[in-house]
Coordinates of C-alpha atoms in Angstrom, one line a residue:
M14 CA -30.3 4.6 -11.1
K15 CA -28.8 1.9 -8.9
W16 CA -25.2 2.6 -9.6
K17 CA -22.3 0.7 -7.9
E18 CA -21.4 2.6 -4.8
Q19 CA -17.8 2.7 -5.8
L20 CA -18.5 4.6 -9.0
K21 CA -19.7 7.7 -7.0
G22 CA -17.1 10.4 -7.2
M23 CA -14.9 8.5 -9.7
A24 CA -13.7 10.4 -12.7
A25 CA -13.1 9.2 -16.2
Y26 CA -9.6 9.0 -17.6
Q27 CA -8.4 12.4 -18.7
P28 CA -6.3 12.1 -21.8
G29 CA -5.2 15.8 -21.8
K30 CA -5.6 18.5 -24.4
S31 CA -5.3 17.6 -28.1
E32 CA -2.7 19.2 -30.3
E33 CA -5.3 21.2 -32.1
E34 CA -6.9 22.4 -28.9
V35 CA -3.5 23.6 -27.6
K36 CA -2.8 25.4 -30.9
R37 CA -6.1 27.3 -30.6
T38 CA -5.8 28.1 -27.0
F39 CA -2.3 29.5 -27.2
G40 CA -2.2 30.7 -30.8
L41 CA 0.5 28.3 -31.8
T42 CA 1.3 26.8 -35.2
K43 CA 3.6 24.0 -34.0
I44 CA 3.1 21.5 -31.2
V45 CA 5.4 18.7 -30.0
K46 CA 3.5 16.1 -28.0
L47 CA 5.8 14.4 -25.5
A48 CA 3.0 13.3 -23.1
S49 CA 1.7 9.9 -24.0
N50 CA 4.9 7.8 -24.7
E51 CA 4.0 7.5 -28.4
N52 CA 6.7 6.6 -30.9
P53 CA 8.1 9.8 -32.5
Y54 CA 9.3 7.8 -35.5
G55 CA 5.8 6.6 -36.4
S56 CA 5.3 3.0 -37.5
S57 CA 7.0 0.6 -40.0
T58 CA 6.6 1.3 -43.7
A59 CA 5.1 -2.2 -43.8
V60 CA 2.0 -0.8 -42.1
E61 CA 1.6 1.8 -44.8
E62 CA 2.0 -0.8 -47.5
Y63 CA -0.6 -3.0 -45.8
L64 CA -3.1 -0.1 -45.6
N65 CA -2.6 0.7 -49.3
R66 CA -3.4 -2.8 -50.4
V67 CA -5.9 -4.1 -47.9
D68 CA -9.4 -4.9 -49.2
L69 CA -11.4 -4.2 -46.0
K70 CA -14.9 -5.7 -45.9
A71 CA -16.5 -3.2 -43.6
N72 CA -19.7 -5.3 -43.2
I73 CA -17.9 -8.4 -41.9
Y74 CA -16.9 -9.0 -38.3
P75 CA -13.2 -9.3 -37.4
D76 CA -11.6 -12.7 -36.8
G77 CA -12.6 -13.2 -33.2
Y78 CA -9.8 -15.7 -32.7
A79 CA -7.2 -13.3 -34.2
G80 CA -5.9 -16.4 -36.1
K81 CA -3.2 -14.9 -38.4
L82 CA -1.8 -12.6 -35.8
R83 CA -1.9 -15.3 -33.2
E84 CA 0.1 -17.6 -35.4
A85 CA 2.6 -15.0 -36.3
L86 CA 3.1 -13.8 -32.7
S87 CA 3.3 -17.3 -31.2
K88 CA 6.1 -18.1 -33.7
K89 CA 7.9 -14.8 -32.9
L90 CA 7.7 -15.4 -29.2
N91 CA 8.1 -19.2 -29.3
V92 CA 5.0 -19.8 -27.3
R93 CA 1.9 -21.9 -28.0
P94 CA -1.0 -20.2 -29.8
G95 CA -3.3 -21.0 -26.8
Q96 CA -0.9 -19.0 -24.5
L97 CA -2.1 -15.7 -26.1
L98 CA -5.0 -13.4 -25.3
F99 CA -5.7 -10.3 -27.5
G100 CA -7.3 -7.1 -26.4
D101 CA -8.4 -3.7 -27.5
G102 CA -5.1 -2.4 -26.2
A103 CA -3.5 -3.7 -23.1
D104 CA -6.0 -1.6 -21.1
E105 CA -8.8 -3.9 -22.1
I106 CA -6.8 -6.9 -20.8
I107 CA -6.3 -5.1 -17.5
S108 CA -10.1 -4.7 -17.3
I109 CA -10.6 -8.4 -18.2
I110 CA -8.2 -9.5 -15.4
S111 CA -9.9 -7.1 -13.0
R112 CA -13.4 -8.2 -13.9
S113 CA -12.3 -11.9 -13.6
L114 CA -10.5 -11.7 -10.2
L115 CA -11.5 -8.5 -8.3
R116 CA -14.7 -7.9 -6.2
P117 CA -15.6 -6.6 -2.8
G118 CA -13.8 -8.5 -0.1
V119 CA -10.6 -9.2 -2.0
N120 CA -7.6 -7.0 -2.6
A121 CA -5.0 -6.2 -5.4
I122 CA -1.5 -5.1 -4.7
M123 CA 0.4 -2.6 -6.8
S124 CA 3.3 -0.1 -6.6
K125 CA 2.9 3.7 -6.2
P126 CA 3.6 5.4 -8.5
S127 CA 2.7 2.9 -11.2
F128 CA 0.2 2.7 -14.1
V129 CA -3.0 4.3 -12.7
Q130 CA -5.3 1.9 -14.5
Y131 CA -4.5 -0.9 -12.0
R132 CA -5.9 1.2 -9.2
H133 CA -8.8 2.5 -11.3
N134 CA -10.0 -1.0 -12.2
A135 CA -9.8 -2.1 -8.6
K136 CA -12.0 0.8 -7.6
V137 CA -14.6 0.0 -10.3
E138 CA -14.8 -3.7 -9.1
G139 CA -15.1 -2.6 -5.4
A140 CA -11.9 -4.3 -4.4
E141 CA -9.4 -3.0 -1.9
F142 CA -6.1 -1.8 -3.5
R143 CA -2.9 -1.8 -1.6
E144 CA -0.3 0.6 -3.0
I145 CA 3.3 0.0 -2.0
P146 CA 5.6 3.0 -2.4
V147 CA 8.5 2.5 -4.8
K148 CA 12.0 2.4 -3.4
E149 CA 14.3 4.8 -5.3
G150 CA 11.9 4.5 -8.2
A151 CA 11.9 0.7 -8.2
Q152 CA 9.1 -1.6 -7.1
D153 CA 9.6 -2.8 -3.5
L154 CA 9.1 -6.5 -3.9
E155 CA 9.7 -7.4 -0.3
K156 CA 7.0 -5.0 1.0
M157 CA 4.7 -6.2 -1.8
L158 CA 5.1 -9.8 -0.5
L159 CA 4.4 -8.7 3.0
A160 CA 1.1 -7.1 1.8
I161 CA -0.2 -10.4 0.4
D162 CA -2.8 -12.2 2.5
G163 CA -5.5 -14.7 2.0
Q164 CA -7.8 -12.2 0.3
T165 CA -5.2 -11.1 -2.3
T166 CA -6.1 -12.2 -5.9
V167 CA -3.8 -10.0 -8.1
V168 CA -0.4 -8.4 -7.8
W169 CA 0.4 -5.9 -10.5
L170 CA 4.0 -5.4 -11.5
C171 CA 5.2 -3.0 -14.3
S172 CA 8.6 -3.3 -15.9
P173 CA 9.8 -0.9 -17.1
N174 CA 7.6 0.8 -14.5
N175 CA 5.4 3.7 -15.6
P176 CA 6.1 6.5 -14.7
T177 CA 9.6 5.9 -13.3
G178 CA 10.9 3.8 -16.2
T179 CA 12.9 1.5 -13.8
L180 CA 13.5 -2.1 -14.7
L181 CA 12.6 -5.2 -12.7
K182 CA 15.5 -7.7 -12.9
T183 CA 14.4 -11.1 -13.9
E184 CA 16.4 -12.8 -11.1
D185 CA 14.4 -10.6 -8.6
L186 CA 11.2 -11.6 -10.3
I187 CA 12.1 -15.3 -9.9
K188 CA 12.8 -14.9 -6.2
F189 CA 9.5 -13.0 -5.9
M190 CA 7.5 -15.6 -7.7
E191 CA 8.9 -18.4 -5.6
R192 CA 7.3 -16.8 -2.5
V193 CA 4.0 -15.7 -4.0
P194 CA 1.1 -18.1 -3.2
T195 CA 0.2 -20.1 -6.3
D196 CA -3.4 -18.9 -6.1
V197 CA -2.4 -15.3 -6.6
L198 CA -2.1 -14.0 -10.2
V199 CA 1.0 -11.9 -10.8
V200 CA 0.6 -9.7 -13.8
L201 CA 3.8 -8.3 -15.3
D202 CA 3.0 -5.3 -17.5
E203 CA 5.7 -5.1 -20.2
A204 CA 4.3 -2.3 -22.4
Y205 CA 7.8 -0.9 -22.8
V206 CA 9.8 -4.1 -22.9
H207 CA 11.0 -3.5 -26.5
Y208 CA 12.9 -0.4 -25.4
I209 CA 15.1 -2.2 -22.9
T210 CA 18.8 -2.0 -23.7
E211 CA 20.2 -3.3 -20.4
P212 CA 22.8 -5.9 -21.4
D213 CA 22.0 -8.3 -18.6
F214 CA 18.2 -8.3 -19.2
N215 CA 16.7 -11.8 -19.6
E216 CA 13.3 -12.2 -21.1
P217 CA 10.7 -13.3 -18.5
I218 CA 8.8 -15.3 -21.1
S219 CA 11.0 -18.2 -20.2
L220 CA 9.4 -18.2 -16.7
L221 CA 5.9 -18.9 -17.9
D222 CA 6.3 -22.7 -17.9
R223 CA 7.7 -22.6 -14.4
F224 CA 5.1 -20.3 -12.8
E225 CA 1.5 -20.9 -13.8
N226 CA 0.4 -17.8 -11.9
L227 CA 2.5 -15.4 -14.0
L228 CA 0.9 -13.4 -16.8
L229 CA 2.7 -11.0 -19.1
L230 CA 1.1 -8.0 -20.8
R231 CA 2.5 -6.3 -24.0
T232 CA 1.2 -3.9 -26.6
F233 CA 1.6 -2.7 -30.2
S234 CA 0.9 0.9 -29.1
K235 CA 4.5 1.9 -28.1
I236 CA 7.6 0.9 -30.1
Y237 CA 5.5 -0.5 -32.9
G238 CA 3.8 2.9 -33.3
L239 CA 0.3 1.6 -33.5
A240 CA -1.4 3.5 -30.7
S241 CA -4.4 4.5 -32.8
F242 CA -5.1 0.9 -33.7
R243 CA -5.3 -0.4 -30.0
V244 CA -3.9 -3.9 -30.0
G245 CA -2.6 -5.4 -26.8
Y246 CA -2.0 -9.0 -25.7
A247 CA -1.3 -11.2 -22.8
I248 CA 1.1 -14.2 -22.6
G249 CA 0.5 -16.9 -20.0
Q250 CA -0.2 -20.6 -19.5
E251 CA -3.2 -22.0 -21.3
S252 CA -4.9 -22.7 -17.9
V253 CA -4.9 -18.9 -17.1
I254 CA -5.7 -17.7 -20.6
S255 CA -8.7 -20.1 -20.8
M256 CA -10.2 -18.5 -17.6
L257 CA -9.7 -15.0 -18.9
D258 CA -10.9 -15.5 -22.4
P259 CA -14.6 -15.9 -21.6
V260 CA -14.6 -12.4 -20.1
R261 CA -13.3 -10.9 -23.4
S262 CA -15.8 -9.2 -25.7
P263 CA -16.4 -11.1 -29.0
F264 CA -14.7 -9.5 -32.0
N265 CA -12.8 -7.1 -29.6
V266 CA -10.0 -6.2 -32.0
S267 CA -10.9 -4.7 -35.4
S268 CA -9.9 -6.3 -38.7
I269 CA -7.8 -3.4 -39.7
S270 CA -6.0 -3.5 -36.3
L271 CA -5.2 -7.2 -36.6
G272 CA -3.8 -6.6 -40.1
V273 CA -1.5 -3.7 -39.3
A274 CA -0.2 -5.5 -36.1
E275 CA 0.7 -8.5 -38.2
A276 CA 2.5 -6.3 -40.7
A277 CA 4.3 -4.4 -38.1
L278 CA 5.4 -7.5 -36.3
A279 CA 7.5 -8.6 -39.2
D280 CA 9.7 -5.5 -39.4
D281 CA 12.5 -6.2 -36.9
E282 CA 14.7 -3.6 -38.5
F283 CA 12.3 -0.8 -37.6
I284 CA 12.1 -2.0 -34.0
E285 CA 15.9 -2.1 -33.7
M286 CA 16.2 1.4 -35.2
C287 CA 13.6 2.8 -32.7
R288 CA 15.3 1.1 -29.8
T289 CA 18.7 2.5 -30.7
K290 CA 17.5 6.1 -31.3
N291 CA 15.5 6.0 -28.1
A292 CA 18.5 4.9 -26.1
A293 CA 20.5 7.8 -27.5
G294 CA 17.6 10.1 -26.5
R295 CA 17.7 8.9 -23.0
E296 CA 21.4 9.8 -22.8
Q297 CA 20.4 13.4 -23.9
F298 CA 18.1 13.6 -20.9
R299 CA 20.7 12.2 -18.6
S300 CA 23.3 14.8 -19.7
Y301 CA 20.8 17.6 -19.4
C302 CA 19.7 16.7 -15.9
E303 CA 23.3 16.0 -14.7
K304 CA 24.5 19.5 -15.8
R305 CA 21.5 21.2 -14.0
N306 CA 21.6 19.0 -10.9
L307 CA 18.1 17.7 -11.5
H308 CA 17.2 14.2 -10.4
L309 CA 16.3 11.7 -13.1
F310 CA 15.1 8.2 -12.7
D311 CA 17.1 5.5 -14.4
S312 CA 14.6 4.7 -17.2
Q313 CA 14.7 1.8 -19.6
A314 CA 11.5 2.9 -21.3
N315 CA 10.8 5.7 -23.9
F316 CA 10.0 8.3 -21.3
M317 CA 11.9 10.0 -18.5
L318 CA 10.6 11.1 -15.1
M319 CA 12.6 14.2 -14.3
E320 CA 12.7 16.6 -11.4
V321 CA 11.9 20.2 -12.1
K322 CA 12.3 21.6 -8.5
A323 CA 9.0 23.5 -9.0
D324 CA 5.3 23.0 -9.1
A325 CA 4.8 20.4 -11.8
D326 CA 1.5 21.8 -13.0
T327 CA 3.1 25.2 -13.4
V328 CA 5.9 23.8 -15.4
F329 CA 3.5 21.7 -17.5
L330 CA 1.4 24.8 -18.3
Q331 CA 4.4 27.0 -19.2
L332 CA 5.8 24.3 -21.5
M333 CA 2.4 23.9 -23.2
K334 CA 2.4 27.7 -23.8
R335 CA 5.7 27.2 -25.6
G336 CA 4.3 24.3 -27.7
F337 CA 5.4 21.3 -25.7
I338 CA 2.9 18.9 -24.2
V339 CA 4.3 16.7 -21.3
R340 CA 2.7 15.0 -18.3
S341 CA 2.7 16.7 -15.0
G342 CA 3.9 14.5 -12.2
T343 CA 1.1 15.8 -9.9
G344 CA -1.4 13.2 -11.3
L345 CA 1.2 10.5 -11.4
D346 CA 2.0 10.5 -7.6
A347 CA 5.3 12.3 -8.4
P348 CA 5.0 16.0 -7.4
N349 CA 7.8 18.3 -8.6
Y350 CA 8.5 15.9 -11.5
I351 CA 7.4 15.8 -15.1
R352 CA 7.2 12.8 -17.3
V353 CA 8.5 13.4 -20.8
T354 CA 8.4 11.1 -23.8
V355 CA 11.8 10.7 -25.4
G356 CA 11.5 12.4 -28.8
T357 CA 13.8 12.7 -31.8
K358 CA 17.1 14.3 -31.2
E359 CA 15.8 17.6 -32.6
Q360 CA 12.7 17.5 -30.5
N361 CA 14.7 16.7 -27.4
D362 CA 17.1 19.6 -28.0
E363 CA 14.3 22.1 -28.6
F364 CA 12.5 20.8 -25.5
F365 CA 15.5 21.4 -23.3
E366 CA 15.7 25.0 -24.6
K367 CA 12.1 25.6 -23.6
L368 CA 12.5 23.9 -20.3
D369 CA 15.5 26.1 -19.5
E370 CA 13.4 29.1 -20.2
V371 CA 10.7 27.9 -17.9
L372 CA 13.0 26.9 -15.0
K373 CA 14.8 30.3 -15.2
E374 CA 11.5 32.1 -15.0
L375 CA 10.6 30.1 -12.0
G376 CA 14.0 30.7 -10.3
V377 CA 15.1 27.1 -10.4
L378 CA 18.0 27.9 -12.8
S379 CA 20.0 31.1 -12.8

């Protein structure tokens, strides 16, 4: 087979062990999964109501234009329908962007650590990727600017950043965009934007009419609780969307996914409840780490990157044996840290008890 050279040695995304697999392996009856930044409160009751009444015609293709969801979302965001691009999760849109702009001889710029799919897609397309270390958990915009050259086609930003959870201030984004060449696409991944509670936060959607080369990514997988349905979307100027859309697969979002996303979009009360409870959960983590002298990044997302002062893989395994699945920082360019989804108050309290046990066994805590 005449495979792309860059595919040699590459590994597929590893989602981690399933809850059932962990139960079987360790003889457990209860598992709390805090590894994938899923919503512990599920999804809106409007989703269940939709699923109970929907008359799904399994033999008919989905609406390839996503017309009803497009109309509802454009009204919600106050953007034009042509400014939206829908994908099978935000991951597909990342792939669409990469396929459209990356190739051998060009480069993409991203932070480290940040969402690993930016790097992965650059590798697949044979492009150079330039990773700029974060500064105190935040993206170093000045060094990212210095890394841009004539062969740069994409800059990936993530806010709140995964895995640190740090927020990129809109005023800093404006200063950054003013200095980025207009032929370089800046993608701002806002998968966790709905969890932001920072009082001074300003929505960057207002910047789209000012900067043609800015594209925002969002998803229904996180606060909307629709991870299994895989619906993501991009927001940008029509001139950018029209260039990306031909790369999109036809009928790429299923009929059932389009329907549940539209139903979930209408329930603002559920979103506010999740945001409020998540903010309270973040305070639980801050209190825990402060009392134990463990570093914690200032997250505005629904996860926390916390120091464990021990081998992250060992802590990950010991927690899994106790029924808690988290993410080891080893694979996230953050050794000696673990990334933990903010759960319910009860889940968080139980997690802290188990983590105390592990850190005492490892000699981190006395």
